[in-house]
Short mmCIF file of C-alpha atoms in Angstrom, two decimals:
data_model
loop_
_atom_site.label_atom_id
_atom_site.label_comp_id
_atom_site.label_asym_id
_atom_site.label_seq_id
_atom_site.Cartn_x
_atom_site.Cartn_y
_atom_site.Cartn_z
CA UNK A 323 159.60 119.76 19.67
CA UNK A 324 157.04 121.55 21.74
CA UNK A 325 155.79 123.39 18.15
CA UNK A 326 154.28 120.10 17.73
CA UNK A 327 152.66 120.25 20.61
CA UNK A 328 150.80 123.65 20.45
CA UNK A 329 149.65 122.36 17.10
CA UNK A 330 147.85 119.67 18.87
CA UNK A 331 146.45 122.49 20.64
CA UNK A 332 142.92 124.06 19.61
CA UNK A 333 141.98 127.57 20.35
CA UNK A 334 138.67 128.11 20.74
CA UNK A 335 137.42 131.54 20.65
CA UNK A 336 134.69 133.17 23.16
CA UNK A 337 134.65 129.92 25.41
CA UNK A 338 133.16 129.30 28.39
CA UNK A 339 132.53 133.11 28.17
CA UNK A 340 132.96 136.07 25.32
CA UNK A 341 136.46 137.45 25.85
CA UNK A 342 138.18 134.60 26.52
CA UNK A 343 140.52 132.47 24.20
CA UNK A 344 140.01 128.74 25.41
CA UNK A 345 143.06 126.06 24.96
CA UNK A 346 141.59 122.93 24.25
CA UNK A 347 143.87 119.71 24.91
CA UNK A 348 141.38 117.40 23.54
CA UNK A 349 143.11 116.70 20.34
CA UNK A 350 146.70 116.76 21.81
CA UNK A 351 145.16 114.18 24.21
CA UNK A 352 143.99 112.06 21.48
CA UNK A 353 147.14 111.98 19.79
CA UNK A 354 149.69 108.89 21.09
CA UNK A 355 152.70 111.02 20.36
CA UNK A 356 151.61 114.34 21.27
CA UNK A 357 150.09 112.97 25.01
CA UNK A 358 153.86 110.61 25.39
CA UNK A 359 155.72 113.82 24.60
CA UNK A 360 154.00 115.93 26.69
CA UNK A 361 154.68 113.68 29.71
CA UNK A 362 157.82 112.92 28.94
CA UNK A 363 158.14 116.89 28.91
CA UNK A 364 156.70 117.46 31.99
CA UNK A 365 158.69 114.69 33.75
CA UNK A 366 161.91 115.35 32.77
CA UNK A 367 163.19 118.48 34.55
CA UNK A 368 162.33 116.23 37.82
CA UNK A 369 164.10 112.79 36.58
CA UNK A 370 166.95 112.09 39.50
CA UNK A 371 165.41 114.58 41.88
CA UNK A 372 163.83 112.25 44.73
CA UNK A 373 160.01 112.35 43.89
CA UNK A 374 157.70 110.35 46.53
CA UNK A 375 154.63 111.38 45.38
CA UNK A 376 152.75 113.74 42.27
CA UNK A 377 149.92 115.71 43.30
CA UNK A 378 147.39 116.51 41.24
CA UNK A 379 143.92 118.53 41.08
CA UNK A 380 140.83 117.31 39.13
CA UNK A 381 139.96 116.34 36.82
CA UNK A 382 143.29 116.99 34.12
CA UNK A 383 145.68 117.27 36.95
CA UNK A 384 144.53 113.39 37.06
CA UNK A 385 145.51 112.78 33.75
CA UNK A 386 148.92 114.09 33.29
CA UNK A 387 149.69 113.70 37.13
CA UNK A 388 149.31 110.04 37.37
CA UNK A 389 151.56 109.62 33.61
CA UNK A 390 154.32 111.48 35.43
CA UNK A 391 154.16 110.10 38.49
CA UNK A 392 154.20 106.56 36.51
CA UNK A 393 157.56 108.41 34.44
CA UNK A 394 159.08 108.97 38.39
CA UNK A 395 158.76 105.77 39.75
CA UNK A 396 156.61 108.13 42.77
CA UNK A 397 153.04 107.98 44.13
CA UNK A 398 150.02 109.34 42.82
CA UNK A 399 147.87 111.65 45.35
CA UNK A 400 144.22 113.23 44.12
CA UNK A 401 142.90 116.90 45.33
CA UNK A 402 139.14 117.04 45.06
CA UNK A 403 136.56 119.68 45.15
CA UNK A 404 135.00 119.98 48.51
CA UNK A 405 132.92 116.00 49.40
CA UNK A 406 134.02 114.35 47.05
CA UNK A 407 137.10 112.01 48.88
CA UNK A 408 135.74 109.45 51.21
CA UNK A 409 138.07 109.05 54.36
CA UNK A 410 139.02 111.92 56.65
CA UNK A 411 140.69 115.31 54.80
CA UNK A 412 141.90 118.57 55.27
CA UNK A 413 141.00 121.65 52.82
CA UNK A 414 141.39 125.14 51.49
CA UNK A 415 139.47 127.28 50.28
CA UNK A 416 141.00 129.73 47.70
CA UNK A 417 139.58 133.13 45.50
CA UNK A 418 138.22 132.45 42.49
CA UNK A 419 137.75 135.18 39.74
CA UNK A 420 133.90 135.66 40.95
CA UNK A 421 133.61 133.71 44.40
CA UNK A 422 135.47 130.84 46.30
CA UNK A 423 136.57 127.56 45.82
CA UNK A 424 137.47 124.77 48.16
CA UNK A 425 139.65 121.72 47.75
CA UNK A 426 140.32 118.67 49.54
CA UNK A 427 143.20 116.04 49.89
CA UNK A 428 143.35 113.10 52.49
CA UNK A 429 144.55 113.77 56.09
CA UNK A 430 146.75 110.84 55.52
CA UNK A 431 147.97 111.31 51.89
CA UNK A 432 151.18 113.02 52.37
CA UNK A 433 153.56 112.31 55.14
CA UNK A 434 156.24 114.62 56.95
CA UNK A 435 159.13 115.52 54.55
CA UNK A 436 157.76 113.65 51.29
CA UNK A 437 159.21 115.59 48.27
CA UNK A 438 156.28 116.14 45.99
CA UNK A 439 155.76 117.33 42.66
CA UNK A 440 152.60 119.08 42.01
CA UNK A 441 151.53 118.50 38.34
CA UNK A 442 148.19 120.33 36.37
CA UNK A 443 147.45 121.00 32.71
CA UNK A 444 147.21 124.48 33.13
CA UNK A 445 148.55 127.67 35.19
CA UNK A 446 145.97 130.53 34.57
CA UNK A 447 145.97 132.83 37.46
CA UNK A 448 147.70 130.55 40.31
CA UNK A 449 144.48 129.49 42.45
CA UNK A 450 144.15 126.17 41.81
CA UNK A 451 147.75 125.49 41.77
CA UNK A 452 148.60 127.73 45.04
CA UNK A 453 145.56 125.83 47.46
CA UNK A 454 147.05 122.40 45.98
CA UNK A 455 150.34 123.44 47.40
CA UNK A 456 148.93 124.58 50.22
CA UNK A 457 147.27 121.63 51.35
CA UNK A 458 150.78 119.61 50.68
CA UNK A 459 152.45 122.08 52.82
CA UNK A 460 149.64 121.43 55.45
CA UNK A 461 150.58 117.59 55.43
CA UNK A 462 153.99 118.20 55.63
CA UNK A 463 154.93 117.63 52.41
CA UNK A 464 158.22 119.54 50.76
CA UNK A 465 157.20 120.81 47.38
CA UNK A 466 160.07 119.53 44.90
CA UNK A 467 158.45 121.55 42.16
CA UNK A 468 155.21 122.74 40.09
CA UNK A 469 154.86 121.30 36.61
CA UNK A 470 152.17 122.34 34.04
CA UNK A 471 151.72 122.00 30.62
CA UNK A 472 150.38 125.19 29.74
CA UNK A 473 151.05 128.61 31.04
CA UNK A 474 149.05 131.26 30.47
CA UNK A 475 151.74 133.64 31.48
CA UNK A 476 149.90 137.14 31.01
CA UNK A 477 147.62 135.87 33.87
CA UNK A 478 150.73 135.65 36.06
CA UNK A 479 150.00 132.48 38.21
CA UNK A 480 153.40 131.79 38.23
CA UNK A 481 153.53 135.01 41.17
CA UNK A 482 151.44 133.28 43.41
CA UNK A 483 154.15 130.55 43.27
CA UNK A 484 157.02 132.57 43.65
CA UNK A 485 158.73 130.15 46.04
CA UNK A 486 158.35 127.25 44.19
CA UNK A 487 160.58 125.86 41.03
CA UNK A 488 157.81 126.28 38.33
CA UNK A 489 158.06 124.41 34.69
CA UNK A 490 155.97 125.27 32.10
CA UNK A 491 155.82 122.91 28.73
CA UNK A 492 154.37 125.81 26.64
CA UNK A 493 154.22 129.33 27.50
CA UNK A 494 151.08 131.85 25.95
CA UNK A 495 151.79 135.18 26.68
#
């Protein structure tokens, strides 16, 4: 089953940089099959497990976060790069390869003992994933469990989420 999603996967060599082997979703996106199966894949492991709300970080975090969420019967809760939410927010700031990042969630987005699921397209080396938690944990929010579709498991994100249940659709070592 998920062979016929990593053939709806395109590699693209030397991209955004020489050196690095890019996994383009585009096509598996595209696809009505490939994107139901996907969700459906990413759901499942949490069917029956009390969801309130998905998390999930721009921009493809968006994507697949609000499908599962929709899959849960839970809410749907946005992390944005620093200004971009409207109302009042808290944020972290998290190490990036070459430099810092900050992200941002609504003060009033999560509250006290929610079980979330936090939900992204990829896990490359944790960052993103780890300040998305984060900020749940900040709220209040109990993390139910980290869902991606892609792991880039040589990277080894998944260490930076040691304490959290952590499915992976497709694993790239």
């Amino acid at each position: 089953m998920t062979e016929n999603l990593r053939r709806l996967i395109r590699d693209i060599p030397d991209f955004p940089k020489p050196g690095i082997l890019f996994r383009d979703i585009t096509p598996l996106l595209a696809d009505p099959s490939g994107l139901a199966l996907s969700v459906e894949l990413l759901a499942n492991p949490f069917r029956g497990k009390n969801i309130d709300l998905v998390v999930g970080a721009e921009s493809r975090g968006f994507i697949f976060g609000t499908a599962v969420a929709c899959c849960l019967s839970a809410g749907f809760v946005i992390v944005r790069k620093s200004g971009k939410l409207p109302s009042k927010r808290i944020a972290t700031t998290y190490e990036l390869e070459y430099g810092k990042d900050t992200l941002e969630m609504h003060s009033d987005a999560i509250v006290k003992g929610q079980r979330v699921l936090v939900v992204d397209d990829l896990l490359a080396t944790g960052g993103t994933m780890k300040a998305c938690c984060d900020l749940v944990k900040q709220l209040g929010g109990h993390i139910a469990g980290v869902a991606v579709l892609i792991e880039l498991a040589d990277l080894r994100g998944r260490d930076k989420l040691a304490s959290y249940d952590v499915h992976a659709v497709l694993r790239y070592e």
